[in-house]
Coordinates of C-alpha atoms and ligand atoms in Angstrom, one line a residue:
X1 CA 124.3 51.2 122.3
X2 CA 124.0 51.4 119.1
X3 CA 121.4 49.7 117.3
X4 CA 120.4 49.3 113.4
X5 CA 117.3 50.6 112.1
X6 CA 115.9 47.7 112.4
X7 CA 117.3 46.5 115.4
X8 CA 115.4 49.7 116.8
X9 CA 112.3 49.4 114.8
X10 CA 111.9 45.2 116.1
X11 CA 112.7 46.7 119.6
X12 CA 109.8 49.6 119.5
X13 CA 107.7 47.4 118.5
X14 CA 108.3 43.5 120.1
X15 CA 108.5 45.6 123.3
X16 CA 111.9 45.9 124.3
X17 CA 112.1 49.7 123.7
X18 CA 109.2 51.4 125.8
X19 CA 107.4 54.7 123.5
X20 CA 109.4 57.9 124.8
X21 CA 112.8 56.5 125.4
X22 CA 116.0 57.2 123.7
X23 CA 117.5 55.1 120.5
X24 CA 121.0 55.6 118.9
X25 CA 120.7 53.6 116.3
X26 CA 123.4 53.7 113.3
X27 CA 124.1 51.7 110.1
X28 CA 121.2 50.8 108.3
X29 CA 123.5 50.6 104.9
X30 CA 127.8 50.9 105.3
X31 CA 128.0 54.4 103.2
X32 CA 131.6 54.5 103.5
X33 CA 132.1 50.7 102.3
X34 CA 129.6 51.4 99.1
X35 CA 128.9 55.0 98.2
X36 CA 130.0 56.4 95.0
X37 CA 131.6 59.4 94.8
X38 CA 130.2 61.0 98.0
X39 CA 131.1 64.6 97.9
X40 CA 130.5 65.0 101.5
X41 CA 131.3 61.9 103.8
X42 CA 133.9 64.2 106.0
X43 CA 132.6 67.5 107.1
X44 CA 134.8 70.3 105.4
X45 CA 134.8 73.4 107.3
X46 CA 137.7 76.1 105.4
X47 CA 139.4 79.2 106.1
X48 CA 141.8 77.4 108.5
X49 CA 139.5 77.0 110.4
X50 CA 138.3 74.2 112.9
X51 CA 134.4 72.5 111.9
X52 CA 131.2 73.5 114.1
X53 CA 129.3 71.0 115.3
X54 CA 126.0 71.8 116.8
X55 CA 123.8 70.4 118.4
X56 CA 121.0 70.2 115.3
X57 CA 117.3 69.4 116.8
X58 CA 114.9 67.9 113.8
X59 CA 111.0 67.5 114.3
X60 CA 109.1 65.4 112.5
X61 CA 110.2 61.4 111.2
X62 CA 109.3 61.2 108.1
X63 CA 111.4 61.4 104.3
X64 CA 112.2 65.0 105.1
X65 CA 113.5 64.2 108.9
X66 CA 115.1 61.7 108.4
X67 CA 116.8 62.4 105.6
X68 CA 117.9 65.9 107.4
X69 CA 118.7 63.3 110.1
X70 CA 121.1 61.6 108.4
X71 CA 123.2 64.6 105.7
X72 CA 123.4 66.7 109.0
X73 CA 125.1 64.2 110.6
X74 CA 127.0 61.6 108.6
X75 CA 129.2 65.4 108.4
X76 CA 129.7 65.8 112.0
X77 CA 126.3 67.3 113.6
X78 CA 124.3 66.1 116.3
X79 CA 121.3 65.4 115.7
X80 CA 117.9 64.5 117.4
X81 CA 114.8 63.8 116.1
X82 CA 111.6 64.3 117.9
X83 CA 108.9 62.4 116.5
X84 CA 104.7 62.2 117.4
X85 CA 104.4 59.0 117.1
X86 CA 105.0 56.5 119.3
X87 CA 106.5 53.6 115.8
X88 CA 108.0 54.7 112.8
X89 CA 106.5 52.8 110.0
X90 CA 106.0 53.4 105.7
X91 CA 102.2 54.1 104.6
X92 CA 102.7 50.4 103.2
X93 CA 101.6 52.1 99.8
X94 CA 104.2 52.9 96.6
X95 CA 106.0 55.9 95.7
X96 CA 107.7 56.6 92.9
X97 CA 111.5 58.2 93.5
X98 CA 112.5 60.0 90.4
X99 CA 116.0 60.7 89.2
X100 CA 116.1 63.8 90.9
X101 CA 116.0 61.9 94.2
X102 CA 117.4 58.5 92.9
X103 CA 120.6 60.2 92.4
X104 CA 121.1 61.1 95.4
X105 CA 120.0 58.3 97.7
X106 CA 122.4 55.9 94.4
X107 CA 125.4 58.3 95.5
X108 CA 124.2 58.2 99.5
X109 CA 125.0 54.6 99.1
X110 CA 121.7 53.3 98.9
X111 CA 122.1 51.1 94.7
X112 CA 121.8 47.9 95.7
X113 CA 118.6 47.9 97.2
X114 CA 117.3 50.0 94.8
X115 CA 118.3 47.8 92.3
X116 CA 117.1 44.6 94.3
X117 CA 113.6 45.6 95.4
X118 CA 112.5 48.7 93.0
X119 CA 110.6 48.6 90.1
X120 CA 111.9 50.5 86.6
X121 CA 108.5 51.9 84.7
X122 CA 109.3 51.4 81.0
X123 CA 106.6 54.1 79.7
X124 CA 103.5 56.9 81.4
X125 CA 100.1 56.6 79.9
X126 CA 97.8 59.1 79.6
X127 CA 94.3 56.7 79.1
X128 CA 89.9 57.8 79.2
X129 CA 88.3 57.5 81.7
X130 CA 85.3 55.9 80.1
X131 CA 86.0 53.6 77.9
X132 CA 90.6 53.4 78.1
X133 CA 92.4 54.7 75.0
X134 CA 95.6 55.9 75.2
X135 CA 96.0 59.5 74.8
X136 CA 99.2 60.2 74.9
X137 CA 102.9 58.1 76.4
X138 CA 106.1 59.0 77.6
X139 CA 108.7 56.3 77.1
X140 CA 110.7 55.8 79.7
X141 CA 112.7 52.8 80.9
X142 CA 116.8 53.6 80.1
X143 CA 115.6 56.3 77.9
X144 CA 115.2 58.0 81.7
X145 CA 118.8 57.0 82.8
X146 CA 120.3 58.1 79.8
X147 CA 118.6 61.2 79.5
X148 CA 118.9 62.5 83.2
X149 CA 121.6 60.4 84.4
X150 CA 119.8 58.1 87.1
X151 CA 117.2 56.1 86.8
X152 CA 113.1 55.8 87.7
X153 CA 111.7 53.7 90.5
X154 CA 108.6 52.6 91.4
X155 CA 108.8 51.5 95.5
X156 CA 107.0 49.8 98.4
X157 CA 108.7 50.8 101.1
X158 CA 110.4 53.7 101.4
X159 CA 111.4 54.2 105.3
X160 CA 113.2 50.7 104.9
X161 CA 114.4 51.2 100.7
X162 CA 115.2 54.6 101.3
X163 CA 116.6 55.8 104.6
X164 CA 121.0 55.9 104.4
X165 CA 123.0 55.1 107.5
X166 CA 121.3 57.2 110.2
X167 CA 123.5 59.1 112.9
X168 CA 121.4 60.4 115.4
X169 CA 119.1 59.9 118.3
X170 CA 115.6 59.0 118.3
X171 CA 112.7 59.5 120.9
X172 CA 110.0 58.4 120.0
X173 CA 106.4 59.8 121.7
X174 CA 107.8 63.2 121.1
X175 CA 105.3 65.7 119.5
X176 CA 106.9 69.5 120.3
X177 CA 103.8 72.1 120.7
X178 CA 106.6 75.1 121.0
X179 CA 109.1 76.6 120.3
X180 CA 110.9 79.7 121.6
X181 CA 114.7 80.7 120.8
X182 CA 116.5 83.1 123.2
X183 CA 117.5 86.3 121.2
X184 CA 120.6 86.0 124.0
X185 CA 122.6 83.4 123.3
X186 CA 120.4 81.6 120.1
X187 CA 119.5 78.1 121.7
X188 CA 116.9 77.7 121.4
X189 CA 114.4 75.7 123.2
X190 CA 111.1 73.0 121.7
X191 CA 108.6 71.8 124.9
X192 CA 107.1 68.6 124.3
X193 CA 104.0 68.0 124.9
X194 CA 104.5 65.4 127.8
X195 CA 106.5 68.0 129.5
X196 CA 110.2 68.0 128.7
X197 CA 112.0 70.4 127.0
X198 CA 115.1 70.2 124.5
X199 CA 117.2 72.6 123.9
X200 CA 119.5 72.7 120.5
X201 CA 122.1 75.0 118.7
X202 CA 119.2 74.7 115.3
X203 CA 115.7 73.5 115.3
X204 CA 114.4 72.2 111.6
X205 CA 110.7 72.0 111.4
X206 CA 111.1 68.4 109.4
X207 CA 106.9 68.6 111.0
X208 CA 104.8 68.1 108.1
X209 CA 102.0 70.2 106.7
X210 CA 100.9 70.5 109.6
X211 CA 103.5 71.9 110.7
X212 CA 104.1 73.8 114.5
X213 CA 107.0 74.9 113.6
X214 CA 106.2 76.9 110.8
X215 CA 105.0 79.0 113.2
X216 CA 107.4 79.9 115.1
X217 CA 109.3 80.8 111.7
X218 CA 106.4 83.8 110.8
X219 CA 106.6 84.2 114.3
X220 CA 102.7 83.9 115.5
X221 CA 100.0 82.8 113.9
X222 CA 100.6 82.1 110.5
X223 CA 98.0 81.9 108.2
X224 CA 98.6 85.3 106.7
X225 CA 102.8 85.9 105.3
X226 CA 103.1 89.5 103.0
X227 CA 104.3 89.2 99.6
X228 CA 107.5 90.3 100.3
X229 CA 107.0 92.5 96.2
X230 CA 103.4 92.8 97.2
X231 CA 103.1 93.4 100.6
X232 CA 100.1 92.0 99.7
X233 CA 98.4 89.7 103.5
X234 CA 97.9 86.3 101.5
X235 CA 96.7 83.3 102.4
X236 CA 99.4 79.7 103.9
X237 CA 97.1 77.6 106.1
X238 CA 96.5 74.0 104.5
X239 CA 94.3 75.3 102.0
X240 CA 91.8 71.1 101.7
X241 CA 91.8 70.9 97.7
X242 CA 89.1 69.9 98.4
X243 CA 90.3 66.8 97.0
X244 CA 90.8 62.5 98.7
X245 CA 93.3 60.6 97.5
X246 CA 92.8 57.1 97.7
X247 CA 95.5 54.5 98.6
X248 CA 95.5 50.7 98.1
X249 CA 97.4 48.5 97.3
X250 CA 96.3 44.5 95.6
X251 CA 98.4 41.6 94.7
X252 CA 98.7 40.4 91.2
X253 CA 98.0 37.0 91.7
X254 CA 94.3 37.5 91.2
X255 CA 95.6 39.8 87.9
X256 CA 97.3 37.7 86.0
X257 CA 95.6 35.0 83.9
X258 CA 92.3 37.8 82.7
X259 CA 94.0 39.1 79.0
X260 CA 93.2 42.0 80.2
X261 CA 94.5 42.9 83.5
X262 CA 97.5 41.4 82.7
X263 CA 98.5 44.0 79.6
X264 CA 99.2 45.6 83.2
X265 CA 101.6 43.8 84.7
X266 CA 104.0 43.1 81.2
X267 CA 105.2 46.1 80.0
X268 CA 105.1 47.9 83.5
X269 CA 103.7 50.7 82.3
X270 CA 103.0 54.1 85.3
X271 CA 99.5 54.3 83.7
X272 CA 96.7 57.6 84.5
X273 CA 93.2 57.0 83.8
X274 CA 92.1 60.7 83.3
X275 CA 88.5 61.6 84.2
X276 CA 86.4 64.6 85.0
X277 CA 87.2 65.7 88.3
X278 CA 89.2 62.3 89.3
X279 CA 92.6 60.7 88.2
X280 CA 93.9 57.0 89.3
X281 CA 97.9 56.6 88.5
X282 CA 98.1 53.0 88.6
X283 CA 101.9 51.1 88.6
X284 CA 103.9 47.5 89.9
X285 CA 105.8 47.9 93.1
X286 CA 107.6 44.7 94.6
X287 CA 109.1 43.7 90.9
X288 CA 105.2 42.9 89.6
X289 CA 103.6 41.5 92.9
X290 CA 101.6 45.0 94.5
X291 CA 99.9 46.4 91.6
X292 CA 100.0 50.5 93.5
X293 CA 96.5 52.7 93.1
X294 CA 96.2 55.8 94.4
X295 CA 93.3 57.3 93.8
X296 CA 92.5 61.6 93.1
X297 CA 88.5 61.8 93.2
X298 CA 86.9 64.5 95.5
X299 CA 86.1 64.0 98.7
X300 CA 82.1 62.2 100.2
X301 CA 80.6 60.4 102.0
X302 CA 82.9 57.9 103.4
X303 CA 85.5 58.8 102.3
X304 CA 86.0 62.6 104.0
X305 CA 86.5 61.1 107.3
X306 CA 90.2 61.9 106.7
X307 CA 89.4 66.3 106.9
X308 CA 90.8 66.4 110.2
X309 CA 93.8 64.3 109.9
X310 CA 96.4 62.9 108.1
X311 CA 95.6 59.9 106.8
X312 CA 92.5 57.2 107.7
X313 CA 91.0 54.1 106.9
X314 CA 88.4 54.4 104.3
X315 CA 84.9 53.1 102.4
X316 CA 86.4 50.4 99.9
X317 CA 82.4 50.4 98.7
X318 CA 82.8 54.4 98.6
X319 CA 85.8 54.0 96.7
X320 CA 83.7 51.9 93.9
X321 CA 81.0 54.1 93.6
X322 CA 83.2 57.0 92.9
X323 CA 84.6 54.8 90.3
X324 CA 81.4 53.9 88.2
X325 CA 81.0 54.4 84.4
X326 CA 85.0 54.6 84.0
X327 CA 86.3 51.9 82.0
X328 CA 86.6 47.8 82.5
X329 CA 89.9 47.2 84.1
X330 CA 89.0 49.6 86.6
X331 CA 86.0 48.5 88.0
X332 CA 87.9 45.1 87.9
X333 CA 91.1 46.4 89.8
X334 CA 88.7 47.5 92.0
X335 CA 87.1 44.6 92.8
X336 CA 90.5 43.7 94.1
X337 CA 90.6 46.3 96.6
X338 CA 89.8 44.9 99.7
X339 CA 91.2 48.0 102.1
X340 CA 92.7 51.5 101.1
X341 CA 93.6 54.6 103.6
X342 CA 92.1 58.2 102.5
X343 CA 94.6 61.2 102.7
X344 CA 93.3 64.8 102.1
X345 CA 94.7 66.3 99.2
X346 CA 96.0 70.1 101.2
X347 CA 97.8 72.5 99.5
X348 CA 99.4 76.2 100.6
X349 CA 100.6 78.5 98.9
X350 CA 104.3 78.8 98.6
X351 CA 105.7 80.3 101.3
X352 CA 108.6 82.8 101.5
X353 CA 109.8 83.1 104.8
X354 CA 112.3 79.9 105.5
X355 CA 114.5 80.8 108.3
X356 CA 112.8 82.7 111.6
X357 CA 113.9 86.8 112.1
X358 CA 117.1 84.8 114.7
X359 CA 117.9 82.3 111.5
X360 CA 118.1 79.3 114.4
X361 CA 114.3 77.8 113.5
X362 CA 114.1 76.5 109.7
X363 CA 111.4 74.5 108.0
X364 CA 111.7 71.9 105.1
X365 CA 109.4 69.9 102.6
X366 CA 105.6 69.5 103.8
X367 CA 105.7 72.0 106.2
X368 CA 107.7 74.8 104.0
X369 CA 106.7 74.2 100.9
X370 CA 103.6 70.4 100.2
X371 CA 103.1 68.9 97.5
X372 CA 100.4 67.8 95.7
X373 CA 101.0 64.1 94.0
X374 CA 100.1 65.2 90.4
X375 CA 103.9 65.5 89.7
X376 CA 105.3 62.7 92.1
X377 CA 107.7 64.9 93.6
X378 CA 106.9 66.0 97.3
X379 CA 109.2 63.8 98.9
X380 CA 111.6 64.0 96.4
X381 CA 111.9 68.2 97.5
X382 CA 111.4 66.7 100.8
X383 CA 114.9 65.3 100.5
X384 CA 117.0 67.3 98.3
X385 CA 116.3 70.1 101.2
X386 CA 118.0 68.0 103.3
X387 CA 121.0 67.3 100.6
X388 CA 120.9 70.8 100.6
X389 CA 121.2 71.9 104.1
X390 CA 123.3 68.7 105.3
X391 CA 126.1 70.2 101.7
X392 CA 125.5 73.9 103.8
X393 CA 126.4 72.5 107.0
X394 CA 129.5 70.9 106.1
X395 CA 130.5 74.5 106.0
X396 CA 130.7 76.1 108.9
X397 CA 133.3 77.1 112.2
X398 CA 130.8 79.6 113.5
X399 CA 127.8 80.1 115.5
X400 CA 127.7 83.7 113.5
X401 CA 126.8 81.8 109.8
X402 CA 124.6 79.6 110.4
X403 CA 122.0 82.2 109.4
X404 CA 122.9 83.6 105.9
X405 CA 123.8 79.5 105.2
X406 CA 120.3 79.1 106.4
X407 CA 118.7 82.5 104.5
X408 CA 121.1 80.4 101.3
X409 CA 119.5 76.7 102.1
X410 CA 116.1 78.9 101.9
X411 CA 117.6 80.8 98.5
X412 CA 119.4 78.2 96.7
X413 CA 115.7 76.0 97.3
X414 CA 112.3 78.1 97.2
X415 CA 112.3 78.6 93.4
X416 CA 113.0 75.1 92.2
X417 CA 109.7 74.4 95.1
X418 CA 107.4 76.2 94.2
X419 CA 107.9 75.6 90.1
X420 CA 107.4 72.2 92.0
X421 CA 105.0 73.4 93.4
X422 CA 102.7 75.2 91.2
X423 CA 104.0 72.2 88.1
X424 CA 101.7 69.8 90.9
X425 CA 99.0 71.7 90.9
X426 CA 98.8 72.6 87.6
X427 CA 98.7 68.1 86.8
X428 CA 96.4 67.8 88.5
X429 CA 94.2 70.6 87.2
X430 CA 95.5 68.9 83.2
X431 CA 93.8 65.3 84.9
X432 CA 90.7 66.7 86.0
X433 CA 89.5 67.9 83.1
X434 CA 85.9 67.4 82.9
X435 CA 83.8 66.6 79.3
X436 CA 83.8 69.6 77.4
X437 CA 86.1 71.5 74.6
X438 CA 89.2 72.4 77.7
X439 CA 89.7 68.6 77.7
X440 CA 89.8 67.6 74.1
X441 CA 92.3 70.7 74.0
X442 CA 94.2 69.0 76.1
X443 CA 93.8 65.5 75.1
X444 CA 95.0 66.9 71.8
X445 CA 97.9 68.1 72.6
X446 CA 99.3 65.3 74.6
X447 CA 98.4 63.0 71.1
X448 CA 100.9 65.1 69.4
X449 CA 103.2 64.5 71.5
X450 CA 102.6 61.0 71.9
X451 CA 102.7 60.9 67.8
X452 CA 105.6 62.4 66.8
X453 CA 107.3 60.6 69.8
X454 CA 106.4 57.6 67.9
X455 CA 107.2 58.4 64.5
X456 CA 110.7 59.0 65.4
X457 CA 111.2 55.9 67.6
X458 CA 114.1 55.7 65.7
X459 CA 116.2 58.8 67.0
X460 CA 115.0 62.7 66.8
X461 CA 114.9 64.3 69.0
X462 CA 111.5 66.6 69.8
X463 CA 111.1 68.9 72.5
X464 CA 107.4 69.1 73.3
X465 CA 107.6 72.3 75.0
X466 CA 104.7 73.0 76.5
X467 CA 102.5 69.8 75.5
X468 CA 100.2 69.1 77.8
X469 CA 101.8 65.7 79.3
X470 CA 104.7 67.7 81.3
X471 CA 106.7 64.3 80.7
X472 CA 106.8 65.0 77.4
X473 CA 108.3 68.6 77.6
X474 CA 112.3 67.4 77.4
X475 CA 113.2 70.8 78.6
X476 CA 111.2 70.7 81.7
X477 CA 112.0 66.9 82.5
X478 CA 115.5 67.6 82.7
X479 CA 115.0 70.7 84.6
X480 CA 112.9 68.2 87.4
X481 CA 114.6 65.5 86.8
X482 CA 119.0 65.9 85.7
X483 CA 118.6 68.4 89.3
X484 CA 121.4 68.0 91.5
X485 CA 121.0 69.6 95.2
X486 CA 124.7 68.7 96.4
X487 CA 126.0 69.6 93.4
X488 CA 124.0 72.8 93.6
X489 CA 125.1 73.9 97.6
X490 CA 128.5 72.7 96.3
X491 CA 127.7 75.8 93.5
X492 CA 126.7 78.2 96.0
X493 CA 129.7 78.3 98.2
X494 CA 132.5 78.4 95.6
X495 CA 130.6 81.6 94.8
X496 CA 130.0 82.3 98.5
X497 CA 132.2 80.8 100.2
X498 CA 131.9 83.0 104.0
X499 CA 134.6 83.6 106.8
X500 CA 133.0 84.6 110.8
X501 CA 132.3 87.3 110.0
X502 CA 130.8 87.7 106.7
X503 CA 130.8 86.7 102.1
X504 CA 133.6 86.2 100.4
X505 CA 132.2 86.2 97.0
X506 CA 129.3 87.9 95.9
Ligands
LIG601 C1 99.1 60.1 98.0 C2 100.6 61.0 97.9 C3 100.6 60.6 96.7 C4 102.3 60.6 96.7 N1 102.7 60.3 95.8 C5 104.6 60.8 95.7 C6 105.6 60.1 94.8 O1 105.4 59.5 94.3 N2 106.5 61.0 94.8 C7 107.0 62.2 96.1 O2 107.9 62.2 96.2 N3 105.9 61.6 96.1 C8 105.2 61.6 97.1 N4 104.6 62.2 97.2 C9 104.1 63.4 98.7 C10 104.7 62.6 100.0 O3 104.7 61.3 100.4 C11 105.6 63.5 100.6 O4 105.7 65.1 100.4 C12 107.1 63.9 101.3 O5 105.8 62.8 102.7 C13 106.6 64.6 102.8 O6 108.2 64.8 103.3 P1 108.4 65.3 105.1 O7 108.6 64.5 105.7 O8 107.7 67.0 105.2 O9 107.0 65.5 105.2 P2 105.6 64.2 107.0 O10 105.9 63.2 105.2 O11 104.1 64.6 106.6 O12 106.5 63.4 107.8 C14 106.3 65.4 108.7 C15 106.8 64.2 110.5 O13 106.4 65.0 111.7 C16 106.1 64.7 112.1 N5 105.1 65.9 113.1 C17 104.4 66.3 112.5 N6 104.3 67.1 114.0 C18 104.9 66.8 114.6 C19 105.2 67.6 115.8 N7 104.6 68.7 116.9 N8 106.4 67.2 117.0 C20 106.9 66.1 116.4 N9 107.2 65.6 114.9 C21 105.4 66.0 114.8 C22 104.8 63.5 111.6 O14 104.6 62.7 112.6 C23 106.1 62.4 110.3 O15 106.2 62.0 110.6 C24 102.7 62.3 97.5 C25 101.4 62.6 99.0 C26 100.7 61.3 98.7 C27 99.4 62.4 99.6

């Protein structure tokens, strides 16, 4: 029996389906009816060979795992998703969907959903924490789409808006505890905490920053891994940045009628208040009915409990205390907050081994390149990974090709995800500069970009290379947002098309 995603989730919520049941579900949207120019709805093994259907085990049903299940399922592979949680739910906070992500989602048939549910930000503003002075400004709106070929959106829910048609078996309450690949048969087996085991041709670790599958890829505890260039052992355990992100969503009903706060709603701008060791991101979601806040600060007091956890409820009082002395609008906004959840912000050095020695286990998303939120690209990177894997494995016709295609996946993705990780880290530091010469230089740099854009509003194009407002740097924006993950994978295939035994091209 196949269910829609909503039906399956309702069945779990209402107890009709038991935790641990296998629910096969499909069809949040009818992809074949709505997809626009999707190049990969059908599998396409070439060289006159027949497509090889693999059984793929995806560990983790976050944004990356769900997208991988979709991208690999729609080209014809059999997918089993194993998720440790007992239900799939959104974190209940806003998420930014940049053009490199919306491009894929629209192609996969979700354009109408995005249009009806998401908000399109008109501009990005950087503000001084103490008095709200505008330090930087970049116009988005239609300009975003004109420059990058797809819109920028703010969404309030990801799973329901951005999960394309699903073709997989989902097993909830299925925590994976170990992975083993039989070198003779190449079959990979994951063991679950409840004693069950599941075997398949390929195992994908989409299990987030604390990934256990990462251990299998690195063969042993992954706290160290050798830099292939320098042979230096580098630390790859998750490093706690010392900061936490509190997320809160408030109703805008109370904001209306207050002239200071109404301005935040009318112009649909994304605000970034920058202060010493802290920053706040604010934007409208649900068509202006709610305002999403992300408050990043050094962890302390009651809001440090999240350190060992993925996410935990935090203290609103502590949050207000953390931002005491920030400009009046911030104080007013925080008065409306009645609940907050805290994320520890973890970082990991870029990992340069994504595929195990046998070529049967790989990683995607935060499991191999956790990205701080300061570039709003973590989910986008996970979905791009999934798109590349789906595109490459659409061509598979023999088991021997698997290892080559997985290494191709890493080659296509490594530099991009590394750059994005580092860009997010750089922004994190830029936003948190303490008052002093570096902060003044940052403000000057952002102001000069803002003034140039405002002076040339009638059309002149400025590059703003290396500006401290990374979104003002047109080259950087084009690299980040024009990227088409499926096109990159197809380009690789055309250049390297492989046969059963090896490469055709260079
Ligand atoms: C405050 C904040 C704001 C952010 N804002 C944005 C934004 O605006 N835009 C953006 O693109 N990104 C944003 N991100 C980043 C984004 O949330 C992550 O990069 C993204 O969710 C990673 O997806 P993932 O699927 O790789 O991992 P996760 O979302 O971490 O999913 C991993 C899944 O694996 C499961 N799992 C783990 N271990 C096991 C196991 N052993 N067995 C079975 N299941 C397991 C987990 O339960 C989970 O469901 C933000 C992050 C934070 C913290």
